[in-house]
mmCIF file of C-alpha atoms and ligand atoms in Angstrom:
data_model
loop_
_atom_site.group_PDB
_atom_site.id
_atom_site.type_symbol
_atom_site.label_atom_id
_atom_site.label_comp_id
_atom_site.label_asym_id
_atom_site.label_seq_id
_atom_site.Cartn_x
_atom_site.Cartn_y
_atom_site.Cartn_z
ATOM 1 C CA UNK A 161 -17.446 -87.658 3.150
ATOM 2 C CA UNK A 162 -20.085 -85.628 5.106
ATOM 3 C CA UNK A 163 -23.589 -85.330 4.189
ATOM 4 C CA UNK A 164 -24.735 -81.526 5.289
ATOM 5 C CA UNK A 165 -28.172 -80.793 5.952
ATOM 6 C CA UNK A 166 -27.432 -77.572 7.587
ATOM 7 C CA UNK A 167 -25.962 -74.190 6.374
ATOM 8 C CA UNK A 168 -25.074 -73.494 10.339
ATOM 9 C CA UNK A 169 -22.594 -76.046 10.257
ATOM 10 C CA UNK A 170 -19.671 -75.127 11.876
ATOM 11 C CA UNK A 171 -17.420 -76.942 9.192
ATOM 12 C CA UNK A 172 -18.881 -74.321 6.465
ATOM 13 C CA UNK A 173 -16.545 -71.401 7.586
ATOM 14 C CA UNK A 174 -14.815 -70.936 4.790
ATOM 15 C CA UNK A 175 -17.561 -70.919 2.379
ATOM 16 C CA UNK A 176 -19.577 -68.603 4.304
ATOM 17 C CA UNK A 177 -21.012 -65.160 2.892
ATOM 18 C CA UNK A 178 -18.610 -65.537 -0.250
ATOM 19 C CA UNK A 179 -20.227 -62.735 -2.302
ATOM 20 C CA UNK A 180 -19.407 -60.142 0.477
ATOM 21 C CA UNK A 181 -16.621 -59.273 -1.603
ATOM 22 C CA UNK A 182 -14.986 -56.846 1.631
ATOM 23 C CA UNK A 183 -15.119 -60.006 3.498
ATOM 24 C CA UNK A 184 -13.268 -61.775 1.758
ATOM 25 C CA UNK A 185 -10.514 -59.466 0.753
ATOM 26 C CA UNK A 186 -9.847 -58.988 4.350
ATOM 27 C CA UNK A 187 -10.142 -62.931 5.278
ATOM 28 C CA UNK A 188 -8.909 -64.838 2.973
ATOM 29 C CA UNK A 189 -5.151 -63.257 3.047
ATOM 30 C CA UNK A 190 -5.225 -63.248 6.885
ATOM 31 C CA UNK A 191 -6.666 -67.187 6.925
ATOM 32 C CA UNK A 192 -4.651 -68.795 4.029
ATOM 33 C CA UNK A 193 -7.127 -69.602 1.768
ATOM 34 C CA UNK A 194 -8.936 -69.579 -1.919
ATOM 35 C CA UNK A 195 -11.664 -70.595 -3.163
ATOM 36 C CA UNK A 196 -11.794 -72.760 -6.789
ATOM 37 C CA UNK A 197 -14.764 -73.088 -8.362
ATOM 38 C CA UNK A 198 -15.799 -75.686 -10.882
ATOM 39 C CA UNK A 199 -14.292 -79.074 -11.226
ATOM 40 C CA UNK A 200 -12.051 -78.040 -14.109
ATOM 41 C CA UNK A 201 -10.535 -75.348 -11.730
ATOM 42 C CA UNK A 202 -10.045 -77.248 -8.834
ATOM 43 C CA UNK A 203 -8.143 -80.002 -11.362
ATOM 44 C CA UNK A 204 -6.051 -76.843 -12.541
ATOM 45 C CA UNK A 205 -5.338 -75.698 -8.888
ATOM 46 C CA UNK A 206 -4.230 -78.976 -8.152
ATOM 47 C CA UNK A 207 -2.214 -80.097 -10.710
ATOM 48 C CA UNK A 208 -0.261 -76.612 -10.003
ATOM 49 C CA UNK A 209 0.745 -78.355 -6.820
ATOM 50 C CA UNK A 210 -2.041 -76.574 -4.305
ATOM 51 C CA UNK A 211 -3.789 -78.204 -1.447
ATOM 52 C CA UNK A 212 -7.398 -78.462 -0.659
ATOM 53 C CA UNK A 213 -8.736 -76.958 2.766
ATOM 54 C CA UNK A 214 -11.621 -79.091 2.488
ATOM 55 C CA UNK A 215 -14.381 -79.519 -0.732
ATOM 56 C CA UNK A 216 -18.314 -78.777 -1.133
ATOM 57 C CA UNK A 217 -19.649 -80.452 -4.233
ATOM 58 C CA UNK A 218 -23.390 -81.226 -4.812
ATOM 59 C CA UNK A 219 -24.402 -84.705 -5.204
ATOM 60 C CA UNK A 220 -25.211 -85.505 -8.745
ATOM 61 C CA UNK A 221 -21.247 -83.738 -9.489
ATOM 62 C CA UNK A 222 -19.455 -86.789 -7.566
ATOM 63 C CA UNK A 223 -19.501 -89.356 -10.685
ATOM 64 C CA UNK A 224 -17.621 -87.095 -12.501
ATOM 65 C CA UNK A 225 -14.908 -86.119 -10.026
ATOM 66 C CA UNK A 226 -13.400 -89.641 -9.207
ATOM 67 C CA UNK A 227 -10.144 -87.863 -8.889
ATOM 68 C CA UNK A 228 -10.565 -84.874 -7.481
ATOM 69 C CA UNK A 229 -12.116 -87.104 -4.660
ATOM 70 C CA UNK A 230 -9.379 -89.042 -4.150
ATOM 71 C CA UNK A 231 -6.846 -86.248 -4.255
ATOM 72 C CA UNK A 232 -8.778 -84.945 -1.225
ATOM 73 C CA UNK A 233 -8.819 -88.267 0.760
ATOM 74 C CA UNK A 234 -5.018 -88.122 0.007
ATOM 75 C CA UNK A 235 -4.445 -84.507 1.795
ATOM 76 C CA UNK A 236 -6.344 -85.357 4.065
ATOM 77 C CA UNK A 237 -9.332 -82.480 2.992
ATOM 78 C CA UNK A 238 -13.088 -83.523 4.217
ATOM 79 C CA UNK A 239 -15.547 -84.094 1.509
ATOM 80 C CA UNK A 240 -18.683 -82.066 2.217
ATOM 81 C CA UNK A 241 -22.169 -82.799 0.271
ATOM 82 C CA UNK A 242 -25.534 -80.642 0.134
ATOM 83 C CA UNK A 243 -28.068 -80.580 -2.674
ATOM 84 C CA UNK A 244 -28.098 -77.587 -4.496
ATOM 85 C CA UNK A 245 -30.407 -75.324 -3.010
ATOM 86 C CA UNK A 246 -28.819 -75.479 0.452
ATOM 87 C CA UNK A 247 -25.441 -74.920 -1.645
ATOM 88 C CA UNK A 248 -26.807 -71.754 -2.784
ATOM 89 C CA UNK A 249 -27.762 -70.890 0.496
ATOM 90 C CA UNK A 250 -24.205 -71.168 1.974
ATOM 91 C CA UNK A 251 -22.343 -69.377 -0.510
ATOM 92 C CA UNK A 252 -24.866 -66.565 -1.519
ATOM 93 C CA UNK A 253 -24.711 -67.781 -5.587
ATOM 94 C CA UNK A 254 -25.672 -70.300 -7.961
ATOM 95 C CA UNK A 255 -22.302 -72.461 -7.683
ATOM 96 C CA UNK A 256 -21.311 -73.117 -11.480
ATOM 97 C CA UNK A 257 -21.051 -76.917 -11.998
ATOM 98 C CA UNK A 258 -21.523 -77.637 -8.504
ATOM 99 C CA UNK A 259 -18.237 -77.785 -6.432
ATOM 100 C CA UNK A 260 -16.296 -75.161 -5.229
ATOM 101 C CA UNK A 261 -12.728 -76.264 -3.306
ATOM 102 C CA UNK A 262 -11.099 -74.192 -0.087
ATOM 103 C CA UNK A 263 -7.650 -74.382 -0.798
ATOM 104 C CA UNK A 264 -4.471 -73.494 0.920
ATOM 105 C CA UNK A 265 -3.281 -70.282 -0.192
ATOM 106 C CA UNK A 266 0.573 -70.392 -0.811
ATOM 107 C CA UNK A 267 2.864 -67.804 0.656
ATOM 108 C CA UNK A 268 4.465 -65.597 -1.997
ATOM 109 C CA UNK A 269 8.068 -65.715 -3.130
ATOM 110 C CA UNK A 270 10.486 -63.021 -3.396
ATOM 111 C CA UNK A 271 9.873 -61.040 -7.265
ATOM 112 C CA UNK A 272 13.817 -62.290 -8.114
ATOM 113 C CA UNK A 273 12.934 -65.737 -7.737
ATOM 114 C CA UNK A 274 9.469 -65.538 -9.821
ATOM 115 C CA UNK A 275 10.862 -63.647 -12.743
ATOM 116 C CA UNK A 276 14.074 -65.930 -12.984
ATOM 117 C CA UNK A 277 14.530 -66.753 -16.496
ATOM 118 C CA UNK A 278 12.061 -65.310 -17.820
ATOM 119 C CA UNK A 279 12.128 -62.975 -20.973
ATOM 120 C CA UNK A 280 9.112 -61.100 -20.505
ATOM 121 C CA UNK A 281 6.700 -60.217 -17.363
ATOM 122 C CA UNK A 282 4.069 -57.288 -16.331
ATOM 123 C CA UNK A 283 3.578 -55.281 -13.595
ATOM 124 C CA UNK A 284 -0.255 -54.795 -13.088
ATOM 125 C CA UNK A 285 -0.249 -51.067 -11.149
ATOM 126 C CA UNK A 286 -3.472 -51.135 -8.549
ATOM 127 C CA UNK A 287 -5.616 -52.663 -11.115
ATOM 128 C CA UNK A 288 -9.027 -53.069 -8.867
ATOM 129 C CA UNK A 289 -10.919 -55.128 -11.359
ATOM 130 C CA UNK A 290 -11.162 -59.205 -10.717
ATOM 131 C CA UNK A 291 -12.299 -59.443 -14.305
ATOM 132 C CA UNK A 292 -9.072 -57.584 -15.581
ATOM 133 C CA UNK A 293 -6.722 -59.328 -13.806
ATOM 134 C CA UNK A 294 -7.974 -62.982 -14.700
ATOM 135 C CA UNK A 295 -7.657 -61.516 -18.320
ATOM 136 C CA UNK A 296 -4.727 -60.597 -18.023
ATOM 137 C CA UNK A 297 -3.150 -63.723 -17.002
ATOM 138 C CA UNK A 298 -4.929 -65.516 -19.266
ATOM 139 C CA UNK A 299 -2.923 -63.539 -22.399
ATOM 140 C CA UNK A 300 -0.119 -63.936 -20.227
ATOM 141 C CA UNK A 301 -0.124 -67.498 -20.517
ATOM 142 C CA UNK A 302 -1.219 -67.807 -23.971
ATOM 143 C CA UNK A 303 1.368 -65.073 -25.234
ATOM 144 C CA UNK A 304 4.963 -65.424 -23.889
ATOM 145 C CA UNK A 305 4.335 -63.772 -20.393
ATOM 146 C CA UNK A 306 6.284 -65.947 -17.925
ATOM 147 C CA UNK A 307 5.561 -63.901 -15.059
ATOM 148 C CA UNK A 308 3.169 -61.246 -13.349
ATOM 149 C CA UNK A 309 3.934 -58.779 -10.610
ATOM 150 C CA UNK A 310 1.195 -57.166 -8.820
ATOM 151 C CA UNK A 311 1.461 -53.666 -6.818
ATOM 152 C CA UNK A 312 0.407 -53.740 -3.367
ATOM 153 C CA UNK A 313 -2.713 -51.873 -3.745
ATOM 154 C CA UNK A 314 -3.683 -54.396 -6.812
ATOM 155 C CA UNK A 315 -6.486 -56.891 -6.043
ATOM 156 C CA UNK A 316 -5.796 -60.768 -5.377
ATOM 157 C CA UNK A 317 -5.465 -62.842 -8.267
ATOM 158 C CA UNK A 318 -6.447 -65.679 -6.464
ATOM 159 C CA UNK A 319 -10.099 -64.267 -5.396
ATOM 160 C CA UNK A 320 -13.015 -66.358 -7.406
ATOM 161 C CA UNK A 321 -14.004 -64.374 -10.178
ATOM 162 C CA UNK A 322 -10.017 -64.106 -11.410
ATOM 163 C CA UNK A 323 -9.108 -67.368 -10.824
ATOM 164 C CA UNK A 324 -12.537 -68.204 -13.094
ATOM 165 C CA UNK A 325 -11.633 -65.735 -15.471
ATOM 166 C CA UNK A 326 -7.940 -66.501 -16.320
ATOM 167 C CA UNK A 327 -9.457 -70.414 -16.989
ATOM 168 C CA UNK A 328 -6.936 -71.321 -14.226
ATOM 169 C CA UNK A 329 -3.954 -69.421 -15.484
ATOM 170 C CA UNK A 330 -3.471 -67.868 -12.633
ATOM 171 C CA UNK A 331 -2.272 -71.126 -11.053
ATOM 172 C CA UNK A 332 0.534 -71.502 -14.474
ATOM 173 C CA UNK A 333 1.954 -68.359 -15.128
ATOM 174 C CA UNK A 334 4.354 -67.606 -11.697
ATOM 175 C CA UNK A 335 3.353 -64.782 -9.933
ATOM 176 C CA UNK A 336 3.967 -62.599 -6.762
ATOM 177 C CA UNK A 337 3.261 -59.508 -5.166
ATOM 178 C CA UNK A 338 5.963 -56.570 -5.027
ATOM 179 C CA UNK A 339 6.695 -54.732 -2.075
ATOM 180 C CA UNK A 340 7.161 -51.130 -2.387
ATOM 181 C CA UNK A 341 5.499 -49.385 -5.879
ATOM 182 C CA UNK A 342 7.114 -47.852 -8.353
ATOM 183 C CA UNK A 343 10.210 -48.519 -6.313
ATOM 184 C CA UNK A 344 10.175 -51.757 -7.644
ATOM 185 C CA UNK A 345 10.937 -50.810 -10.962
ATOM 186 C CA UNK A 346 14.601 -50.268 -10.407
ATOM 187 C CA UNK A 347 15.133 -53.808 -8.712
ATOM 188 C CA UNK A 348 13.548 -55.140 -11.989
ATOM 189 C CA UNK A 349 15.972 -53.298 -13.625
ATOM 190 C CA UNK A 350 18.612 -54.431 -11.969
ATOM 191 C CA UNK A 351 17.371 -57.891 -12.967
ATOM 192 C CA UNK A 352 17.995 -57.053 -16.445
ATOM 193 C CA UNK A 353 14.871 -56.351 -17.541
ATOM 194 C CA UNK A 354 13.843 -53.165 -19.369
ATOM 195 C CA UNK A 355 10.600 -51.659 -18.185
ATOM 196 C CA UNK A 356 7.988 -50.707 -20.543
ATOM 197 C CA UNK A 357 5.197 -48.417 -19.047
ATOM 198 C CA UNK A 358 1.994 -48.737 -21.531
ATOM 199 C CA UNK A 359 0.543 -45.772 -21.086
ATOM 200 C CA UNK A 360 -1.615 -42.909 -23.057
ATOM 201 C CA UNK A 361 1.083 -40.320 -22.984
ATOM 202 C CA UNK A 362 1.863 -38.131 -25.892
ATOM 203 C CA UNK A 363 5.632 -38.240 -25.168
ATOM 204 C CA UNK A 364 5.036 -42.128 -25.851
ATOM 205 C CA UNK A 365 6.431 -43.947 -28.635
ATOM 206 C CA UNK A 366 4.407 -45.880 -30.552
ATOM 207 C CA UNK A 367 4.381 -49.439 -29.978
ATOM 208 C CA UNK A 368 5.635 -50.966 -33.476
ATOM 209 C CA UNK A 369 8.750 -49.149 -32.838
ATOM 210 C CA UNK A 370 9.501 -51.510 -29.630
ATOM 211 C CA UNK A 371 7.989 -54.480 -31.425
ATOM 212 C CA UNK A 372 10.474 -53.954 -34.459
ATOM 213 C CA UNK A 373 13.341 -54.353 -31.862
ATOM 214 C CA UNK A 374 12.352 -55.823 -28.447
ATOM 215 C CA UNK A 375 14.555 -55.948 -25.710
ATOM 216 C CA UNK A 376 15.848 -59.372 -24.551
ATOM 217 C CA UNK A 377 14.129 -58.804 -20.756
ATOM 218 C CA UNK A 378 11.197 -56.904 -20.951
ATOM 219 C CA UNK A 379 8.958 -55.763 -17.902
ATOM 220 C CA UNK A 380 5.572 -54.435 -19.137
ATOM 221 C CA UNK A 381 3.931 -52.038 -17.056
ATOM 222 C CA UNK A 382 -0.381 -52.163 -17.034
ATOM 223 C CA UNK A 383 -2.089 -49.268 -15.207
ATOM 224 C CA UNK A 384 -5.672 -48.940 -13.526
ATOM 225 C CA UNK A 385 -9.210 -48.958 -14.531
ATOM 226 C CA UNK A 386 -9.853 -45.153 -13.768
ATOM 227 C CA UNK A 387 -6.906 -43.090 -13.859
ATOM 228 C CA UNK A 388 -4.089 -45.145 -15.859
ATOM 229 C CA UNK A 389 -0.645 -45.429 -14.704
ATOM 230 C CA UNK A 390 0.811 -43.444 -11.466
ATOM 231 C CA UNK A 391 3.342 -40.176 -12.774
ATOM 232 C CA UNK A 392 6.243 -41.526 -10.645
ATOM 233 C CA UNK A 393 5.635 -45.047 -12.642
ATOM 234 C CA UNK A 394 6.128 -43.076 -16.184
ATOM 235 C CA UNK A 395 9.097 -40.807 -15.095
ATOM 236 C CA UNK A 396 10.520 -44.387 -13.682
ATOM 237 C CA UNK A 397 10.243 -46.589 -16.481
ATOM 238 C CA UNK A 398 12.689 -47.261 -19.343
ATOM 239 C CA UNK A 399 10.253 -46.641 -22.251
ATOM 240 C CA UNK A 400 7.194 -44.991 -22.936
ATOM 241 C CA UNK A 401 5.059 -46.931 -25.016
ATOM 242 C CA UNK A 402 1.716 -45.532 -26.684
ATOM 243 C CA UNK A 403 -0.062 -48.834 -28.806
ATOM 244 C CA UNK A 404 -2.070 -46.140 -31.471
ATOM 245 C CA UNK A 405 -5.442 -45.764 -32.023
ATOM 246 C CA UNK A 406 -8.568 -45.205 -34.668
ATOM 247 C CA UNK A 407 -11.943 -44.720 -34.421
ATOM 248 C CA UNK A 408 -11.683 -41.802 -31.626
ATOM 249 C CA UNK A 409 -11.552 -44.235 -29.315
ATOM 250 C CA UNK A 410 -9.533 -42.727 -26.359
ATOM 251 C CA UNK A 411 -8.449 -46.106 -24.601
ATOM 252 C CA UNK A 412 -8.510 -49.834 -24.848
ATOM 253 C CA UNK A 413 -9.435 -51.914 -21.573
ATOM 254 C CA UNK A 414 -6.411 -52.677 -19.442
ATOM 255 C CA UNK A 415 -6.609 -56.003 -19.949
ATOM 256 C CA UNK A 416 -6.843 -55.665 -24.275
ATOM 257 C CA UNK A 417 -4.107 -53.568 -23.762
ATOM 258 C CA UNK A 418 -1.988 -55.718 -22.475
ATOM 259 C CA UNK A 419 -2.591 -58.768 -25.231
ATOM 260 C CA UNK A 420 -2.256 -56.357 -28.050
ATOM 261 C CA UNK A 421 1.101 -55.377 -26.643
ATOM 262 C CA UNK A 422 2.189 -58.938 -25.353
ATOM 263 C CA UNK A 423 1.351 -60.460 -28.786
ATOM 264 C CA UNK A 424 3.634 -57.559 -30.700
ATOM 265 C CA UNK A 425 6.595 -58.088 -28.528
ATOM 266 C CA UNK A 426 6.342 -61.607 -27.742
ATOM 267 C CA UNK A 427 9.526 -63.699 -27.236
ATOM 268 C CA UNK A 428 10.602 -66.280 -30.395
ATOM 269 C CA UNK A 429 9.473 -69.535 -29.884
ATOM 270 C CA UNK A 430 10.494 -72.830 -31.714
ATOM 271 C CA UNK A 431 8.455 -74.722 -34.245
ATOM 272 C CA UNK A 432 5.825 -73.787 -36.489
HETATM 273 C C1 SAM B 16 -8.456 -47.941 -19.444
HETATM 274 S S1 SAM B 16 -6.773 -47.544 -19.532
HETATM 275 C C2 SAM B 16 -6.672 -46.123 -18.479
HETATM 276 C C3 SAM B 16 -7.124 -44.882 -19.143
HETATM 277 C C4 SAM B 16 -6.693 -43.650 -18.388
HETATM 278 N N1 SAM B 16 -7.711 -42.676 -18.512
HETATM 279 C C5 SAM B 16 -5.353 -43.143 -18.888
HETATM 280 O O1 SAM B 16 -5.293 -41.994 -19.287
HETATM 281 O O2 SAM B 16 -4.356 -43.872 -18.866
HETATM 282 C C6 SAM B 16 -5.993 -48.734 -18.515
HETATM 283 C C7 SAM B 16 -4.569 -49.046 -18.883
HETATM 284 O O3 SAM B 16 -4.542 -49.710 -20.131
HETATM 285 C C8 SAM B 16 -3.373 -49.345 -20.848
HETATM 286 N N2 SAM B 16 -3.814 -48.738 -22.124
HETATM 287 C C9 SAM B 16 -5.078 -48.708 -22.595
HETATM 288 N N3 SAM B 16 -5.100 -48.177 -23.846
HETATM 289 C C10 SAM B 16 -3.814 -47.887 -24.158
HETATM 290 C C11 SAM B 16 -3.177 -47.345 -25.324
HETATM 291 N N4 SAM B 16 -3.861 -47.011 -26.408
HETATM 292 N N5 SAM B 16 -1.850 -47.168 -25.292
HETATM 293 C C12 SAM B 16 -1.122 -47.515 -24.206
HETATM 294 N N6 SAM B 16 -1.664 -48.031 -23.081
HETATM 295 C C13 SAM B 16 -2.994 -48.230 -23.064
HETATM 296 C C14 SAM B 16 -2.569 -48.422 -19.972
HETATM 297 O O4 SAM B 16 -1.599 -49.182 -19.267
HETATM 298 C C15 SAM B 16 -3.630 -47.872 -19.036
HETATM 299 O O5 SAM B 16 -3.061 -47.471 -17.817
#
């Protein structure tokens, strides 16, 4: 465990200048890491089977984080302290419930491999927002959704505000990124899935009609903030599907979107 007294420290890299989102998005892919954030997250990340870099934690948070400690004296990860203020200072924010973890960021697997077995994914199409995607895995998790694809041009789902906002789904529900876009929609067909694009198109059919009858493999497709889903992704996909609205409200929020429609076409499950 080292005491830091100095934001220059050279052991600091990683946490350096983390609100310069560019930064990051450029460094952390090319250097192997993430960054978890809050106790609870880190305990998340790890029990999903990832490795700490190293660990920053303020002083009065080290009671509570017996094992946390001791899973970093096991891999080896150095335990850095700084009072709060200085803490601040390194990372650019006020660090929520004082620890924040550099972890080893895994390599991704091939999409075959991450939606094996499972009865329904999405595909998140060059969704920008850090906010959206976190949300989106989080009604992944909690609705049936045992896998998510992201496009290339689709933000990480491991930067720190996703990871914060899925609650730490992101490290539970399997997930890689796909290759070439929408060219990937035929492989997933050839995996037996049906693809679904979710989109405001006045061809579309209207959601309850999938719902009454779901496919057995279904591939939902989410599109961006700004302009919705790509042409070539509509033309490509096996289904159309509109979910209908009141109120002259034009759209829902990617990530609404997506629970509405996960929750009306998720997969049986046993029990109560
Ligand atoms: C904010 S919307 C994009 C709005 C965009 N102007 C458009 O025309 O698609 C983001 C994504 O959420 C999904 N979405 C939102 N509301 C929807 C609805 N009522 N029906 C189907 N998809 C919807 C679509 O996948 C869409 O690409």
């Amino acid at each position: 465990m080292v005491r830091l007294a100095d934001a220059d420290d050279p052991r600091l890299r990683d946490y350096t200048r983390l609100t310069d989102v560019r930064l990051r998005v450029v460094k952390e892919p090319a250097e192997g890491l993430f960054m978890a954030e809050s106790t609870q997250v880190i305990r998340r990340a790890l029990r999903a089977g990832h490795r700490m870099r190293s660990l920053l934690v303020a002083p009065r948070w080290l009671p509570d984080m017996a094992d946390v400690l001791e899973a970093a004296a096991a891999q080896g990860a150095p335990v850095m302290v700084a009072e709060e203020p200085l803490l601040q200072s390194i990372t650019g924010f006020h660090l929520h419930r004082g620890a924040l973890a550099s972890m080893h960021r895994p390599a991704l697997r091939p999409v075959a491999e991450v939606v094996a077995g499972a009865r329904r994914v999405v595909v998140l199409e060059d969704v920008v927002d850090h906010t959206n995607i976190g949300a989106v895995f989080r009604s992944a998790a909690a609705m049936g959704v045992e896998a998510v694809l992201v496009t290339p041009r689709c933000a990480d789902p491991l930067y720190r505000r996703s990871v914060r906002v899925s609650m730490g789904t992101v490290f539970q529900v399997p997930w890689t990124r796909v290759e070439t876009w929408p060219g990937g929609v035929e492989e997933l067909r050839q995996l037996g899935f049906v693809v679904a694009a979710l989109a405001l198109d006045e061809r579309a059919e209207n959601l309850d009609v999938l719902a009454a009858d779901p496919p057995e493999r279904l591939a939902w497709v989410l599109g961006t903030e700004g302009d919705g889903l790509r042409p070539g992704t509509v033309r490509a996909a096996d289904r159309v599907v509109r979910i209908p609205m009141t109120g002259g409200v034009d759209s829902l929020n990617v990530a609404a979107a997506g629970a509405v429609a996960f929750w009306a076409t998720r997969p049986p499950v046993a029990g109560p």
